Amino acid sequence: MRAIRLFQGYLWHPKGLAFDPRTQLPRRLGEVHILVDRVPPPIATFEDGTPAETQQFYQVTLLVRTEKEPAELKPLAEWASRELDPYLRATPKEVGWQLLEDLRPI
């Protein structure tokens, strides 16, 4: 049994916003685990010039423990994306996120 990452990316919001995705996002979607870790900004500024230090960043990782090969997990990744989408869309409008499919062993 090994851990395979399905998605990885970031979620961010203004530091003054009372929002914690660790309590707003589910910890699991079926067999898919969702890890949310507070991290320093991975960039210096956003494309519009906004300093990243004004935002609180979280690394978000979706993973599954399985014997399957990463390429076999594409349908599960698509399902997890659809299931997570309503949670992300329910966040306050100030919250941004970028999660990218990343079918690789951890």
Coordinates of C-alpha atoms in Angstrom, one line a residue:
M1 CA 0.0 0.0 0.0
R2 CA 1.4 3.4 -0.9
A3 CA 0.1 7.0 -0.9
I4 CA -0.6 8.6 -4.3
R5 CA -1.2 12.3 -4.6
L6 CA -4.3 13.2 -6.7
F7 CA -4.1 17.0 -6.4
Q8 CA -1.9 19.5 -4.8
G9 CA -2.0 23.3 -4.6
Y10 CA -2.8 26.3 -2.5
L11 CA -5.7 28.1 -0.9
W12 CA -5.3 31.6 0.4
H13 CA -7.2 34.5 1.9
P14 CA -6.5 37.9 3.4
K15 CA -4.9 37.6 6.8
G16 CA -7.7 39.6 8.5
L17 CA -10.4 37.2 7.3
A18 CA -11.7 34.9 10.0
F19 CA -11.6 31.7 7.9
D20 CA -9.8 28.4 8.5
P21 CA -10.1 25.9 5.6
R22 CA -8.9 23.2 8.0
T23 CA -12.3 23.4 9.6
Q24 CA -14.3 24.3 6.4
L25 CA -13.1 21.5 4.1
P26 CA -13.8 17.9 4.7
R27 CA -11.0 15.7 5.9
R28 CA -12.0 12.9 3.6
L29 CA -14.1 12.4 0.5
G30 CA -14.7 8.7 0.4
E31 CA -11.3 7.1 0.3
V32 CA -9.6 10.3 -0.6
H33 CA -7.8 12.1 2.3
I34 CA -7.6 15.9 2.3
L35 CA -4.6 17.5 4.0
V36 CA -4.6 21.2 4.7
D37 CA -1.4 22.7 6.1
R38 CA -0.7 26.4 6.9
V39 CA 2.4 27.5 4.9
P40 CA 4.3 30.7 4.2
P41 CA 3.5 32.4 0.9
P42 CA 5.0 30.4 -2.0
I43 CA 5.3 33.5 -4.1
A44 CA 6.4 37.1 -3.5
T45 CA 3.5 38.9 -5.3
F46 CA 0.4 38.1 -7.3
E47 CA 0.2 38.9 -11.0
D48 CA -1.7 42.1 -10.1
G49 CA 1.2 43.2 -7.9
T50 CA -0.5 42.5 -4.6
P51 CA 2.1 41.4 -2.0
A52 CA 1.6 37.7 -1.1
E53 CA 2.5 38.5 2.5
T54 CA -0.9 40.1 2.9
Q55 CA -2.5 36.6 2.5
Q56 CA -2.6 33.5 4.7
F57 CA -1.7 30.5 2.6
Y58 CA -2.5 26.8 3.0
Q59 CA -1.1 23.9 1.0
V60 CA -3.9 21.5 0.1
T61 CA -3.2 17.9 -0.9
L62 CA -5.6 15.2 -1.9
L63 CA -4.2 11.7 -1.6
V64 CA -5.3 8.1 -1.5
R65 CA -3.7 5.0 -0.1
T66 CA -3.8 2.3 -2.8
E67 CA -2.0 -0.5 -4.6
K68 CA -3.0 1.0 -8.0
E69 CA -0.7 2.8 -10.3
P70 CA -1.1 6.6 -10.5
A71 CA -2.5 6.4 -14.1
E72 CA -5.3 4.1 -13.0
L73 CA -6.5 6.8 -10.5
K74 CA -7.6 9.3 -13.1
P75 CA -11.4 8.5 -12.6
L76 CA -11.0 8.8 -8.9
A77 CA -9.2 12.2 -9.3
E78 CA -12.1 13.4 -11.5
W79 CA -14.6 12.2 -8.9
A80 CA -12.7 13.9 -6.1
S81 CA -12.6 17.2 -8.0
R82 CA -16.3 17.2 -8.5
E83 CA -16.9 16.3 -4.9
L84 CA -14.6 19.0 -3.5
D85 CA -15.8 21.8 -5.9
P86 CA -19.0 22.7 -3.8
Y87 CA -16.9 23.1 -0.7
L88 CA -14.4 25.4 -2.5
R89 CA -17.3 27.4 -4.1
A90 CA -18.9 27.9 -0.6
T91 CA -15.9 29.7 0.7
P92 CA -16.0 33.5 1.2
K93 CA -15.4 35.5 -2.0
E94 CA -12.0 36.7 -0.7
V95 CA -10.7 33.1 -0.7
G96 CA -8.7 32.0 -3.7
W97 CA -7.4 28.6 -4.6
Q98 CA -5.4 26.7 -7.2
L99 CA -5.3 22.9 -7.1
L100 CA -3.7 21.0 -9.9
E101 CA -3.9 17.3 -10.7
D102 CA -0.7 15.6 -9.7
L103 CA -1.0 11.8 -10.0
R104 CA 2.3 10.8 -8.4
P105 CA 3.4 8.7 -5.4
I106 CA 4.3 10.6 -2.3

